[in-house]
mmCIF file of C-alpha atoms in Angstrom:
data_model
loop_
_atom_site.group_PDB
_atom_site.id
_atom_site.type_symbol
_atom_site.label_atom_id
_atom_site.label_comp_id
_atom_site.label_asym_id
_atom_site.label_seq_id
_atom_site.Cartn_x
_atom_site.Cartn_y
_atom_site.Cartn_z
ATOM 1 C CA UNK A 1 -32.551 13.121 8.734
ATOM 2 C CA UNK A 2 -32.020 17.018 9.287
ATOM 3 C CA UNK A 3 -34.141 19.969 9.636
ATOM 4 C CA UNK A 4 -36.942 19.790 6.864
ATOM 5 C CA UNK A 5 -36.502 23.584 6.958
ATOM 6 C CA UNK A 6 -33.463 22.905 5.138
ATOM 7 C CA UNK A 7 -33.450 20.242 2.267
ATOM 8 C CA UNK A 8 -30.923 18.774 0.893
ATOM 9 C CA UNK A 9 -29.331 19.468 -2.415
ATOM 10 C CA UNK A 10 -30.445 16.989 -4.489
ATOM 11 C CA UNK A 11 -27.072 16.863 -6.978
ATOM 12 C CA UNK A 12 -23.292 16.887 -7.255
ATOM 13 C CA UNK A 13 -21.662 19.766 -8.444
ATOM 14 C CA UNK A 14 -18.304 19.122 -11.018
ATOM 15 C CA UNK A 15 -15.271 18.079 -8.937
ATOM 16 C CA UNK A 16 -13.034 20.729 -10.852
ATOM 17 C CA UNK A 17 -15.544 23.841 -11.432
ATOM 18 C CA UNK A 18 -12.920 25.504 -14.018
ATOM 19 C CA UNK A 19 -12.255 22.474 -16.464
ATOM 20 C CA UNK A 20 -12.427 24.288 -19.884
ATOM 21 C CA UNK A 21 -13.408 21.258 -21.728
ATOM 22 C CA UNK A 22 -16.597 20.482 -19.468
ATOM 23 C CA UNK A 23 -18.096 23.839 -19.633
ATOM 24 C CA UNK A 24 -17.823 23.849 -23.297
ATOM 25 C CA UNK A 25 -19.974 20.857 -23.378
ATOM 26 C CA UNK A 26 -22.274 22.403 -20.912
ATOM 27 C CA UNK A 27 -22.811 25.378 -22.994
ATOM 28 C CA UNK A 28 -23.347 23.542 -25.786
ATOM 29 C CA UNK A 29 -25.733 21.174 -23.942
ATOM 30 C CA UNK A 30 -27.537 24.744 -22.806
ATOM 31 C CA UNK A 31 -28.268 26.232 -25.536
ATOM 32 C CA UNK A 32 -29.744 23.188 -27.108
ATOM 33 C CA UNK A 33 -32.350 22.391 -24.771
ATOM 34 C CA UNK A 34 -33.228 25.581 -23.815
ATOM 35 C CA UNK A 35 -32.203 25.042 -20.109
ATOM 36 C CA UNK A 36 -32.092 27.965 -17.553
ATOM 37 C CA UNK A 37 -28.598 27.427 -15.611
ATOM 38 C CA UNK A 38 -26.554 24.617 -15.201
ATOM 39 C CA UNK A 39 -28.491 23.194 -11.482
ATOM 40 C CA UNK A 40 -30.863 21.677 -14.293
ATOM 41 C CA UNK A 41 -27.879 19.652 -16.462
ATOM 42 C CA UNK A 42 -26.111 18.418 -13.134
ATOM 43 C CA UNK A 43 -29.573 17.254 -11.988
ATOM 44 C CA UNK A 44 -29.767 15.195 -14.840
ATOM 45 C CA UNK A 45 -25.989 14.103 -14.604
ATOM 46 C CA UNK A 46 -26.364 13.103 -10.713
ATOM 47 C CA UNK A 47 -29.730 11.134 -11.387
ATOM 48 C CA UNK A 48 -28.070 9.505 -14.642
ATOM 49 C CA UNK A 49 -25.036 8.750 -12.176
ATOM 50 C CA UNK A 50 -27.326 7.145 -9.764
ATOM 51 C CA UNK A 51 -28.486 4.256 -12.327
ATOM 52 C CA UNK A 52 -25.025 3.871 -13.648
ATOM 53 C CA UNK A 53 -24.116 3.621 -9.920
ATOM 54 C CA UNK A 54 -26.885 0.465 -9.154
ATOM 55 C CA UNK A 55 -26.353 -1.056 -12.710
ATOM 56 C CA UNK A 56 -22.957 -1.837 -11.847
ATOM 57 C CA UNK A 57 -23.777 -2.923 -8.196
ATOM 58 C CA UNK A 58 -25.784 -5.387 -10.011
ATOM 59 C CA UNK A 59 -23.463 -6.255 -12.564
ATOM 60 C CA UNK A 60 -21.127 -7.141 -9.366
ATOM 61 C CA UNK A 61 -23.718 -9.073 -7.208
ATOM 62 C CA UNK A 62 -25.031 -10.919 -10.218
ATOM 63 C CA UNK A 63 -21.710 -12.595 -11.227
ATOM 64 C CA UNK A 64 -22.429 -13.839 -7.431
ATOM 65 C CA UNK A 65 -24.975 -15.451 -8.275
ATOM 66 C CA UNK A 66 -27.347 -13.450 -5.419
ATOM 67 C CA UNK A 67 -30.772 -14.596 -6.351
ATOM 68 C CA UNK A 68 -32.290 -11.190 -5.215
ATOM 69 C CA UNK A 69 -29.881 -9.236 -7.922
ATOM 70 C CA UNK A 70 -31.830 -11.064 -10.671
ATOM 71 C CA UNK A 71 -35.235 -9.127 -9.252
ATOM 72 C CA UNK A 72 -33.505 -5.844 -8.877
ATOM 73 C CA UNK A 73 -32.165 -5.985 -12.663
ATOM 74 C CA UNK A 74 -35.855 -6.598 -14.156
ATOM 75 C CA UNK A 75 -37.247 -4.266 -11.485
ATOM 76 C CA UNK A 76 -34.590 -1.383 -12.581
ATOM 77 C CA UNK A 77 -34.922 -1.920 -16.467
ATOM 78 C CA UNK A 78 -38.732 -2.017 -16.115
ATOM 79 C CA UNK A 79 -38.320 0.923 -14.499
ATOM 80 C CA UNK A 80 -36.433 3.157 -16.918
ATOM 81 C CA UNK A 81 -38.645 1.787 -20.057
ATOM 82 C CA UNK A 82 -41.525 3.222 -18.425
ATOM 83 C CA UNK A 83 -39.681 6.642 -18.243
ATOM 84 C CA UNK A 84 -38.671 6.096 -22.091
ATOM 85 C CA UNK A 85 -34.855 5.872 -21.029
ATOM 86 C CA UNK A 86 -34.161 2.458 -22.537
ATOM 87 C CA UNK A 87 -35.869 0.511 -25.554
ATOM 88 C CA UNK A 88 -38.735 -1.494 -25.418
ATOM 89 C CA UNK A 89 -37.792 -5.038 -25.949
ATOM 90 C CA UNK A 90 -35.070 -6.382 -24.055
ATOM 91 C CA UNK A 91 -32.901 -4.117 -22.410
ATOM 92 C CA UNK A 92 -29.802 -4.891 -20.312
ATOM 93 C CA UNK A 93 -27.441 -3.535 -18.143
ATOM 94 C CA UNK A 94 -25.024 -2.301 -20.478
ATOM 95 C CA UNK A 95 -27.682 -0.069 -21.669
ATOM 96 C CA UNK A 96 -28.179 1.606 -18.649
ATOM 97 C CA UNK A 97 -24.083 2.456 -18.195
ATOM 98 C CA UNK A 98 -24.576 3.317 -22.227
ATOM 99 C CA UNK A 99 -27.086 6.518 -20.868
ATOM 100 C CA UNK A 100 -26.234 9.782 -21.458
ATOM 101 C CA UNK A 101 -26.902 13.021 -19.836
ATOM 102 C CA UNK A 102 -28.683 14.123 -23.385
ATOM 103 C CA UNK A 103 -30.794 10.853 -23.491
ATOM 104 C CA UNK A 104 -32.857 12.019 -19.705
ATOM 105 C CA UNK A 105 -32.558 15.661 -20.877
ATOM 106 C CA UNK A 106 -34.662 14.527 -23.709
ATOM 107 C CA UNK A 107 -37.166 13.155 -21.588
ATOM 108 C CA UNK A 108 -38.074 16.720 -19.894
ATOM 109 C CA UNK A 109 -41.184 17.990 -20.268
ATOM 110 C CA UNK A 110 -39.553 21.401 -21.760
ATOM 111 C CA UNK A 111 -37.756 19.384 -24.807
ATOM 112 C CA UNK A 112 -41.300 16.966 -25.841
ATOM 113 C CA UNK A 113 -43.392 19.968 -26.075
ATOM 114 C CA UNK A 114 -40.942 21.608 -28.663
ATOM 115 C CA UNK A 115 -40.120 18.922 -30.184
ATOM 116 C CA UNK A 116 -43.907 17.878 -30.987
ATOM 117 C CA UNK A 117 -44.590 21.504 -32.542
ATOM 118 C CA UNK A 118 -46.488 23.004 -29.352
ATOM 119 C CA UNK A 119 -43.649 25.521 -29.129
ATOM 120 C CA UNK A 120 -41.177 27.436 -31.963
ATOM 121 C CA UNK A 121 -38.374 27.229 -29.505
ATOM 122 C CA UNK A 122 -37.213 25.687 -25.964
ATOM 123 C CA UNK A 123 -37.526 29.086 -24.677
ATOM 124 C CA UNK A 124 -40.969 29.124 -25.846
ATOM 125 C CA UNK A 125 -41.689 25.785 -24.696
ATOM 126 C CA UNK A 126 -40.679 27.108 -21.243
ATOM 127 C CA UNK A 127 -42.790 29.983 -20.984
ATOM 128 C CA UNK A 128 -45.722 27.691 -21.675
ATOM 129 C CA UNK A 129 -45.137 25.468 -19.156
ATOM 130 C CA UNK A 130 -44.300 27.796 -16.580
ATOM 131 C CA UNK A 131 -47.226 30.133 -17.447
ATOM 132 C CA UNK A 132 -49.536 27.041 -17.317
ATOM 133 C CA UNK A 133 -50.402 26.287 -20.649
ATOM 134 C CA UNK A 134 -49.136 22.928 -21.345
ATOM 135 C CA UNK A 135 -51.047 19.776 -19.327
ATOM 136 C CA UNK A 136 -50.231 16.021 -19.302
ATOM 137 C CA UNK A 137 -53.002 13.570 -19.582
ATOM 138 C CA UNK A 138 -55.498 15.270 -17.226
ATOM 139 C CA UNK A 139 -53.001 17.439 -15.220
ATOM 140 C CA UNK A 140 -51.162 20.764 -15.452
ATOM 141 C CA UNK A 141 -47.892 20.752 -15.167
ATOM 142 C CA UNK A 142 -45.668 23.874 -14.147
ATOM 143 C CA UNK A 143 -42.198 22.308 -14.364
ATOM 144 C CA UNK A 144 -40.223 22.001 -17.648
ATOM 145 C CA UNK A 145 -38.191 19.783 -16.092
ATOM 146 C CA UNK A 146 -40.998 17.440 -15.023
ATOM 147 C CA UNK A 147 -39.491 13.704 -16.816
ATOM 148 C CA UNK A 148 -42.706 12.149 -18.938
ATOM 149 C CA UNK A 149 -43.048 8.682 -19.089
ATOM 150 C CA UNK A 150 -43.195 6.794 -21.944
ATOM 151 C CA UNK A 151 -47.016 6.398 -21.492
ATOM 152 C CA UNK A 152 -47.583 10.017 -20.740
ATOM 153 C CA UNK A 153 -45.804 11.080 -23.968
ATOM 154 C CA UNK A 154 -49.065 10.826 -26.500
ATOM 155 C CA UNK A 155 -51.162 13.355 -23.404
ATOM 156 C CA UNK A 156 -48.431 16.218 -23.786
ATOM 157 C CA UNK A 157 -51.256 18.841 -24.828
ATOM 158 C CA UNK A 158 -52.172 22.724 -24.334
ATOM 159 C CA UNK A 159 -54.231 22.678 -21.061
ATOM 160 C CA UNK A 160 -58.074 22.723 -22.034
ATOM 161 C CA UNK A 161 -58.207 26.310 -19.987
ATOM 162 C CA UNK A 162 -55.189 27.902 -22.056
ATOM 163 C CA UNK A 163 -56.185 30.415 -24.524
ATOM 164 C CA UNK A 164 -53.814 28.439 -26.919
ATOM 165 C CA UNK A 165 -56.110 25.655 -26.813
ATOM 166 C CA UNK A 166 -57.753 27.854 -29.846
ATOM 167 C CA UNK A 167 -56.090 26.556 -33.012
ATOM 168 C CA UNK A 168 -57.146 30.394 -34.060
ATOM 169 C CA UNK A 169 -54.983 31.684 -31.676
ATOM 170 C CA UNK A 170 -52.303 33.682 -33.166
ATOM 171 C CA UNK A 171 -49.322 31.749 -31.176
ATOM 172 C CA UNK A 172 -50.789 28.630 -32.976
ATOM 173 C CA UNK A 173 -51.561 30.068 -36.235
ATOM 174 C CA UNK A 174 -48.105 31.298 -36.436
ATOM 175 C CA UNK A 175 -46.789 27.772 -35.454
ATOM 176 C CA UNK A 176 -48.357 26.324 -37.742
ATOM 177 C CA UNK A 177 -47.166 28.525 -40.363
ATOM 178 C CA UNK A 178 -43.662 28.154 -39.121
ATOM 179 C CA UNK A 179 -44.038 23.997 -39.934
ATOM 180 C CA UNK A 180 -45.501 24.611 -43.303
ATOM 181 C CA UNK A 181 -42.743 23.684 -45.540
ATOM 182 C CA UNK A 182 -41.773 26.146 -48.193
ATOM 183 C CA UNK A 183 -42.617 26.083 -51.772
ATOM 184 C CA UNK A 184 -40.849 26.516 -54.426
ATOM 185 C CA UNK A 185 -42.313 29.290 -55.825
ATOM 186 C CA UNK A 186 -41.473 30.966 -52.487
ATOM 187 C CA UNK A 187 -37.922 30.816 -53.135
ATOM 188 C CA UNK A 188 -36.461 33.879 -54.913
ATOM 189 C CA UNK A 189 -34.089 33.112 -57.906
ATOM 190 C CA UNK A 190 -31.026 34.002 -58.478
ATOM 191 C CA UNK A 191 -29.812 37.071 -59.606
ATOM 192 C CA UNK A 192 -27.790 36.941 -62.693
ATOM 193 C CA UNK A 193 -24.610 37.638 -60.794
ATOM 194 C CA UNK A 194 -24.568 35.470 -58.734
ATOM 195 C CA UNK A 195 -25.492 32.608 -61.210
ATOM 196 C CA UNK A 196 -22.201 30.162 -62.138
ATOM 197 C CA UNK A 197 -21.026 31.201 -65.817
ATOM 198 C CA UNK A 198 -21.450 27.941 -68.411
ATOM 199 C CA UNK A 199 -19.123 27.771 -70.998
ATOM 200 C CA UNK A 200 -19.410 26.073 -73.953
#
């Protein structure tokens, strides 16, 4: 069990730290979601590992015809509908070993609230949450990396005691004005320079 002074890490850190090609894909994984260090991204890997790890367990002790594995499956792809991992309809376990690290990265609550427009960036979308702005359903929530459920997706709102729960408030106003797409007649022409010659 151990000392509860001192927990556990909770993930696997890369076998080969130095491997050029990984940390490339880490950066790049980084910078797109807006996440702090890499703890976050092998969090996500070692949790994604984890499924893989009981989808093919059950892959094994269903071609043994275990009555129990048959329970398990529907109990583990129930599971990761609800957290909007696999499709609704009829998932299977090939599905699950399909799942990639960006697929649960996408379910953090950092990535939903930029991508539905509460933020201009995943940095902003970060600051929100930690600063308390951002609730879910009829709690806030601190953590971006806090995974919504499927069913909690349609509650990601600004907390009902955040000053950006104004739609005059300037962050907002600016948002919105951000999403407003541009018209033409804000487009400059151009010069007559820079204009492709026609010849007759």
């Amino acid at each position: 069990m151990g000392d509860p002074k001192f927990l556990r890490r909770t993930y696997e850190t890369p076998k080969h730290p130095w491997e050029q090609t990984r940390m490339d894909e880490e950066r790049v994984l980084l910078k797109e979601f807006g996440l702090s260090n890499k703890r976050e991204l092998w969090k996500a890997q070692s949790l994604l590992r984890n499924y893989r790890r009981q989808a093919r367990l059950l892959q094994a002790r269903l071609r043994a015809k275990e009555p129990q594995a048959e329970k398990e499956v529907r109990w583990l792809l129930d599971s990761l509908t609800r957290q909007g991992l696999l499709p609704v309809g009829s998932p299977t376990l090939d599905d699950v070993l399909a799942l990639t690290p960006k697929a649960l990265i996408e379910r953090r609550l950092q990535w939903l609230v930029f991508a539905k427009g509460l933020a201009t960036s995943t940095k902003a979308a970060r600051q929100y949450i930690v600063h308390g702005h951002i609730s879910v359903g009829s709690h806030r929530v601190t953590r971006p990396g806090y995974l919504v459920r499927r069913d909690e997706e349609g509650t990601i709102a600004y907390d009902q005691y955040s000053p950006l729960a104004d739609e005059n408030h300037s962050i907002r106003v600016a948002i919105r004005e951000k999403a407003q797409p541009t018209s033409p007649s804000d487009v400059p022409a151009p010069s007559p320079s820079n204009s492709p010659e026609v010849t007759g």
